Amino acid sequence: MPTMDARPTGHRVVRQVARSLKRRCRVPDGARLLVAVSGGADSLALLHALAMLAPRRRWGLTLAAGHVQHHQRAEAEDDARFVEGVADASGLIYLRADLDDQPATGNIEAALRRARYAALAMMADTFEADAIATAHHADDQLETLLMRLMRGTGVDGLRGIAPRRVLRRTGGQGTLALVRPMLGVTRDEIVDFLQALGQPWREDATNRDVRRRRAALREQVLPALRAMQPDVAIKAQRLSRHARAMSRLLEAEAARHEEHVTHDDHGRIMVDRTEARLMPTPVLATMLRRLLRNVGVPGDRLTRAAVAPLVRAVRDERGGERWFALAGGVTVRVTRREVAIGKDMGTNEHQ
């Protein structure tokens, strides 16, 4: 197993990680980073690239390798020992979290993802980390955008995977940055980097199970796209950045229009429908999402399909009363003059 001394420091993977750390991930000099390492090629490439940058005066990073043992596969314990060996050979701190309570029903993948991030946040607290670094890359971004296109998405969905977002620390005390400095790197570049290092990696067979939609995209669709357009993953990452900028503009415009929003004596949000109808449709949809999120609708339930009927109801010419039920116990009432948003609005007429 190679150490992190003999290494191609000029490889594009290292250069791209360095650029992203500063510009998009906003990781400060001297930061403590917990690197999420599964043992696969992506996370090992990130670990090696960060280890090359860590001792440089410009960075002064302190790293730890964090591994989450899901106990979902027979080979999982071998993966954990492999990651521990890489960390030991590299002189890095190794932290491990075991997920013993496995979800039995529902969206198991989503439940495991939430549990994994919670475990990483716990390890980050132990390490006193400033941020958690994960190895999402340009091909992951392409897969995510394609998945959202198939579901039917708008500008928000095209933002894709963010280079930086905020997690709550364990116990809800303060926040923690989650950074993804490899979004500008392709899977082929990752493999080339590891081969130049002589670094082996672990393969998770479930990633090739085409019964799962994301795996089917990865195995059956992405190769065809790359054959037609070799840099399609990088183009997807550029689209994501553009959509993120457009989304920020929409958010700012929606916030400006919230001067027409009031609250009644029962704490319900009230929107002047006449003013709302004057807004461009994308701005109105963004404002409604903001308001609905504020009263308790989970962000992942505010899809284009969920919000579109509300937008149509606000913009059409109908009068009377119409009621809409949303997730989180939130209801929306549209009348000729206003739009009311709240919980427990006291009607049996909503649908």
Coordinates of C-alpha atoms in Angstrom, one line a residue:
M1 CA 0.0 0.0 0.0
P2 CA 1.5 3.3 -1.0
T3 CA 2.3 6.1 1.4
M4 CA 1.4 9.6 0.6
D5 CA 5.0 10.7 0.0
A6 CA 5.6 9.5 -3.6
R7 CA 2.8 11.3 -5.3
P8 CA 1.9 13.3 -8.5
T9 CA 1.2 16.6 -6.8
G10 CA 0.7 18.3 -10.2
H11 CA -2.2 16.0 -11.3
R12 CA -5.4 17.8 -12.3
V13 CA -7.3 16.1 -9.5
V14 CA -5.0 17.8 -6.9
R15 CA -5.1 21.2 -8.7
Q16 CA -8.9 21.1 -9.0
V17 CA -9.3 20.1 -5.3
A18 CA -7.0 23.0 -4.3
R19 CA -9.0 25.5 -6.5
S20 CA -12.4 24.3 -5.2
L21 CA -11.3 24.3 -1.5
K22 CA -10.7 28.1 -1.7
R23 CA -13.2 29.3 -4.3
R24 CA -16.3 27.3 -3.8
C25 CA -15.9 25.3 -0.6
R26 CA -14.4 28.4 1.3
V27 CA -12.2 26.2 3.5
P28 CA -9.9 28.6 5.5
D29 CA -6.2 28.1 6.1
G30 CA -5.5 25.9 9.2
A31 CA -8.8 24.1 9.0
R32 CA -9.5 20.7 10.5
L33 CA -11.2 18.4 8.0
L34 CA -12.9 15.1 8.5
V35 CA -12.6 13.3 5.1
A36 CA -15.4 10.7 4.6
V37 CA -13.6 7.6 3.2
S38 CA -15.6 4.5 2.2
G39 CA -12.6 2.8 0.6
G40 CA -13.9 3.3 -2.9
A41 CA -11.9 5.1 -5.6
D42 CA -13.5 8.5 -5.2
S43 CA -13.0 8.9 -1.5
L44 CA -9.4 7.6 -1.6
A45 CA -8.6 10.1 -4.4
L46 CA -10.0 12.9 -2.2
L47 CA -8.0 11.7 0.8
H48 CA -4.7 11.6 -1.2
A49 CA -5.3 15.0 -2.8
L50 CA -6.0 16.6 0.5
A51 CA -3.0 15.0 2.1
M52 CA -0.8 16.4 -0.6
L53 CA -2.2 19.9 0.1
A54 CA -2.4 19.7 3.9
P55 CA 1.3 20.4 4.8
R56 CA 1.7 23.4 2.4
R57 CA 2.0 26.7 4.1
R58 CA -1.0 28.1 2.2
W59 CA -3.2 25.4 3.7
G60 CA -1.9 24.0 7.0
L61 CA -4.8 21.5 7.1
T62 CA -5.2 18.8 9.8
L63 CA -6.9 15.7 8.4
A64 CA -8.7 12.7 9.8
A65 CA -10.2 9.8 7.8
G66 CA -13.8 9.0 8.9
H67 CA -15.4 5.7 7.9
V68 CA -19.0 4.7 8.4
Q69 CA -19.6 0.9 8.7
H70 CA -23.2 0.3 7.5
H71 CA -23.2 -3.5 8.0
Q72 CA -25.1 -3.8 4.8
R73 CA -22.7 -6.2 3.0
A74 CA -20.6 -9.2 3.9
E75 CA -17.5 -7.3 2.6
A76 CA -18.2 -4.2 4.7
E77 CA -15.8 -5.1 7.5
D78 CA -13.0 -5.7 5.0
D79 CA -13.7 -2.2 3.7
A80 CA -13.3 -0.7 7.2
R81 CA -10.0 -2.5 7.8
F82 CA -8.8 -1.4 4.3
V83 CA -9.6 2.3 5.1
E84 CA -7.9 2.0 8.5
G85 CA -4.8 0.6 6.8
V86 CA -4.7 3.5 4.3
A87 CA -5.0 6.0 7.2
D88 CA -2.3 4.3 9.3
A89 CA 0.1 4.1 6.3
S90 CA -0.4 7.8 5.8
G91 CA -0.1 8.9 9.4
L92 CA -3.6 10.1 9.6
I93 CA -6.1 9.8 12.4
Y94 CA -8.8 7.1 11.7
L95 CA -12.3 7.4 13.1
R96 CA -15.1 4.8 12.7
A97 CA -18.8 4.8 13.3
D98 CA -21.0 1.7 13.2
L99 CA -24.7 1.9 12.1
D100 CA -26.3 -1.0 14.0
D101 CA -29.9 0.0 13.7
Q102 CA -30.8 -0.6 10.0
P103 CA -34.0 0.7 8.4
A104 CA -36.4 -2.1 7.4
T105 CA -39.0 -0.2 5.4
G106 CA -39.5 3.0 3.4
N107 CA -36.8 4.6 1.3
I108 CA -33.8 2.6 2.8
E109 CA -31.2 4.5 0.7
A110 CA -32.4 7.9 1.9
A111 CA -32.6 6.6 5.5
L112 CA -29.0 5.3 5.3
R113 CA -27.8 8.5 3.8
R114 CA -29.3 10.5 6.7
A115 CA -27.8 8.1 9.2
R116 CA -24.4 8.3 7.4
Y117 CA -24.3 12.1 7.6
A118 CA -25.4 12.0 11.3
A119 CA -22.5 9.6 12.0
L120 CA -20.0 11.8 10.1
A121 CA -21.2 14.8 12.1
M122 CA -20.6 12.8 15.3
M123 CA -17.1 11.9 14.2
A124 CA -16.5 15.5 13.2
D125 CA -17.4 16.7 16.7
T126 CA -15.0 14.1 18.2
F127 CA -12.2 15.4 15.9
E128 CA -13.3 19.0 16.5
A129 CA -13.5 19.4 12.7
D130 CA -14.4 22.7 11.0
A131 CA -15.8 20.8 8.0
I132 CA -16.6 17.3 6.5
A133 CA -15.2 16.7 3.0
T134 CA -17.0 14.2 0.8
A135 CA -15.9 12.9 -2.6
H136 CA -18.8 13.7 -4.9
H137 CA -17.5 14.4 -8.4
A138 CA -18.7 15.6 -11.8
D139 CA -20.2 12.2 -12.8
D140 CA -22.2 12.2 -9.6
Q141 CA -23.5 15.7 -10.5
L142 CA -24.5 14.4 -14.0
E143 CA -26.3 11.4 -12.5
T144 CA -28.1 13.7 -10.0
L145 CA -29.3 16.1 -12.8
L146 CA -30.5 13.3 -14.9
M147 CA -32.4 11.8 -12.0
R148 CA -34.1 15.1 -11.3
L149 CA -34.9 15.7 -15.0
M150 CA -36.6 12.3 -15.1
R151 CA -38.7 13.3 -12.0
G152 CA -39.5 16.7 -13.6
T153 CA -37.6 19.6 -12.1
G154 CA -37.2 23.3 -12.3
V155 CA -34.3 25.7 -11.7
D156 CA -34.0 24.6 -8.1
G157 CA -33.5 21.0 -9.1
L158 CA -30.9 21.9 -11.7
R159 CA -28.7 23.3 -8.9
G160 CA -27.7 19.7 -8.3
I161 CA -25.1 18.9 -5.6
A162 CA -23.8 22.0 -3.8
P163 CA -20.1 22.5 -3.3
R164 CA -20.8 23.6 0.3
R165 CA -23.7 23.3 2.6
V166 CA -24.4 23.4 6.3
L167 CA -25.1 20.5 8.7
R168 CA -26.2 20.7 12.3
R169 CA -23.7 19.5 14.8
T170 CA -24.5 16.6 17.1
G171 CA -27.1 17.7 19.6
G172 CA -28.1 20.7 17.5
Q173 CA -25.4 22.9 19.0
G174 CA -24.0 25.0 16.2
T175 CA -23.3 24.1 12.6
L176 CA -20.7 22.3 10.5
A177 CA -19.7 22.8 6.9
L178 CA -20.1 19.9 4.4
V179 CA -17.8 20.5 1.4
R180 CA -17.4 18.7 -1.9
P181 CA -14.1 19.9 -3.5
M182 CA -14.1 17.2 -6.3
L183 CA -17.2 18.3 -8.2
G184 CA -15.0 19.6 -11.0
V185 CA -13.2 16.2 -11.4
T186 CA -14.4 13.3 -13.5
R187 CA -14.4 9.6 -12.6
D188 CA -11.9 8.9 -15.3
E189 CA -9.5 11.5 -13.8
I190 CA -9.9 9.9 -10.4
V191 CA -9.0 6.5 -11.7
D192 CA -6.0 7.9 -13.5
F193 CA -4.9 9.7 -10.4
L194 CA -5.1 6.5 -8.2
Q195 CA -3.3 4.5 -10.9
A196 CA -0.5 7.0 -11.0
L197 CA -0.2 6.6 -7.2
G198 CA -0.4 2.8 -7.3
Q199 CA -3.3 3.0 -4.9
P200 CA -5.8 0.2 -5.0
W201 CA -9.4 0.7 -4.0
R202 CA -12.5 -1.3 -2.9
E203 CA -15.5 -1.9 -5.2
D204 CA -19.0 -2.0 -3.9
A205 CA -21.0 -4.4 -6.1
T206 CA -24.3 -2.7 -5.2
N207 CA -23.2 0.3 -7.2
R208 CA -23.6 -1.8 -10.3
D209 CA -27.0 -3.2 -9.4
V210 CA -29.0 -1.9 -12.4
R211 CA -32.3 -2.6 -10.5
R212 CA -31.5 0.7 -8.8
R213 CA -32.3 3.7 -11.0
R214 CA -29.1 5.6 -10.3
A215 CA -27.0 2.5 -10.9
A216 CA -28.8 1.9 -14.2
L217 CA -28.0 5.4 -15.2
R218 CA -24.4 4.9 -14.3
E219 CA -24.0 1.6 -16.1
Q220 CA -26.3 2.0 -19.1
V221 CA -26.8 5.7 -19.9
L222 CA -23.6 7.6 -18.9
P223 CA -21.3 5.5 -21.1
A224 CA -23.5 6.4 -24.1
L225 CA -23.5 10.1 -23.2
R226 CA -19.7 10.1 -22.8
A227 CA -19.3 8.4 -26.2
M228 CA -21.2 11.2 -27.8
Q229 CA -19.8 14.0 -25.6
P230 CA -16.6 13.1 -23.7
D231 CA -16.8 16.1 -21.4
V232 CA -20.6 15.8 -20.6
A233 CA -19.9 15.5 -16.9
I234 CA -18.0 18.7 -16.8
K235 CA -20.8 20.4 -18.8
A236 CA -23.3 19.1 -16.2
Q237 CA -21.2 20.7 -13.5
R238 CA -21.2 24.0 -15.3
L239 CA -25.0 23.8 -15.8
S240 CA -25.3 23.2 -12.0
R241 CA -23.3 26.3 -11.3
H242 CA -25.4 28.4 -13.7
A243 CA -28.6 27.1 -12.2
R244 CA -27.3 27.9 -8.7
A245 CA -26.6 31.5 -9.8
M246 CA -30.1 31.8 -11.4
S247 CA -31.7 30.4 -8.3
R248 CA -30.0 33.0 -6.1
L249 CA -31.4 35.7 -8.4
L250 CA -34.9 34.2 -8.1
E251 CA -34.5 34.0 -4.3
A252 CA -33.5 37.7 -4.1
E253 CA -36.4 38.8 -6.3
A254 CA -38.8 36.6 -4.3
A255 CA -37.6 38.1 -1.1
R256 CA -38.1 41.6 -2.5
H257 CA -41.7 40.8 -3.3
E258 CA -42.4 39.6 0.2
E259 CA -43.1 43.2 1.1
H260 CA -46.7 42.2 0.1
V261 CA -46.8 39.4 2.7
T262 CA -48.4 40.0 6.1
H263 CA -49.5 37.8 9.1
D264 CA -53.0 37.7 10.5
D265 CA -53.9 37.5 14.2
H266 CA -53.7 33.7 14.0
G267 CA -50.1 33.7 12.7
R268 CA -51.1 32.7 9.2
I269 CA -49.2 34.1 6.3
M270 CA -51.3 36.3 4.0
V271 CA -50.4 37.2 0.4
D272 CA -52.2 39.8 -1.6
R273 CA -53.3 37.8 -4.6
T274 CA -53.6 40.8 -7.0
E275 CA -49.9 41.7 -6.3
A276 CA -48.9 38.0 -6.5
R277 CA -50.5 37.6 -10.0
L278 CA -48.3 40.4 -11.3
M279 CA -45.1 38.5 -10.4
P280 CA -43.3 36.4 -13.1
T281 CA -44.2 32.8 -12.7
P282 CA -40.7 31.7 -11.6
V283 CA -40.6 34.4 -9.0
L284 CA -44.0 33.6 -7.7
A285 CA -43.1 29.9 -7.4
T286 CA -39.9 30.7 -5.6
M287 CA -41.7 33.0 -3.1
L288 CA -44.4 30.3 -2.4
R289 CA -41.6 27.8 -1.7
R290 CA -39.9 30.2 0.7
L291 CA -43.2 30.8 2.6
L292 CA -44.2 27.2 2.7
R293 CA -40.7 26.2 4.0
N294 CA -41.0 28.8 6.7
V295 CA -44.3 27.3 8.0
G296 CA -43.0 23.7 8.1
V297 CA -43.2 22.0 4.7
P298 CA -40.0 20.0 4.3
G299 CA -37.8 21.3 1.5
D300 CA -37.7 17.9 -0.3
R301 CA -41.5 18.0 -0.6
L302 CA -41.6 21.3 -2.3
T303 CA -41.1 19.9 -5.8
R304 CA -42.2 21.5 -9.0
A305 CA -45.2 19.2 -9.1
A306 CA -46.2 20.1 -5.6
V307 CA -46.0 23.9 -6.1
A308 CA -47.3 24.2 -9.7
P309 CA -51.0 23.8 -8.8
L310 CA -50.7 26.6 -6.2
V311 CA -49.1 28.9 -8.8
R312 CA -51.9 28.1 -11.3
A313 CA -54.5 28.8 -8.7
V314 CA -53.0 32.2 -7.8
R315 CA -52.6 33.3 -11.4
D316 CA -56.0 32.2 -12.9
E317 CA -59.2 34.3 -12.9
R318 CA -61.3 32.2 -10.6
G319 CA -62.9 33.4 -7.4
G320 CA -64.4 31.4 -4.6
E321 CA -62.3 29.4 -2.1
R322 CA -59.8 26.7 -3.0
W323 CA -57.9 24.6 -0.4
F324 CA -54.7 22.7 -0.9
A325 CA -53.1 20.3 1.6
L326 CA -49.3 20.0 1.7
A327 CA -46.8 18.0 3.7
G328 CA -46.1 18.9 7.3
G329 CA -49.8 19.6 8.1
V330 CA -49.7 22.9 6.1
T331 CA -52.7 24.1 4.1
V332 CA -53.1 26.9 1.5
R333 CA -56.4 28.8 0.9
V334 CA -56.7 30.8 -2.3
T335 CA -59.6 33.3 -2.5
R336 CA -60.3 36.1 -4.9
R337 CA -58.3 38.6 -2.9
E338 CA -55.7 36.7 -1.0
V339 CA -53.6 33.6 -0.4
A340 CA -53.5 32.3 3.2
I341 CA -50.8 29.8 4.3
G342 CA -50.7 28.1 7.7
K343 CA -51.4 25.1 9.9
D344 CA -54.7 24.1 11.5
M345 CA -56.7 26.6 9.4
G346 CA -59.9 25.0 10.6
T347 CA -61.7 23.8 7.5
N348 CA -63.1 20.5 6.4
E349 CA -63.2 21.6 2.8
H350 CA -59.6 21.3 1.8
Q351 CA -58.5 18.5 -0.4

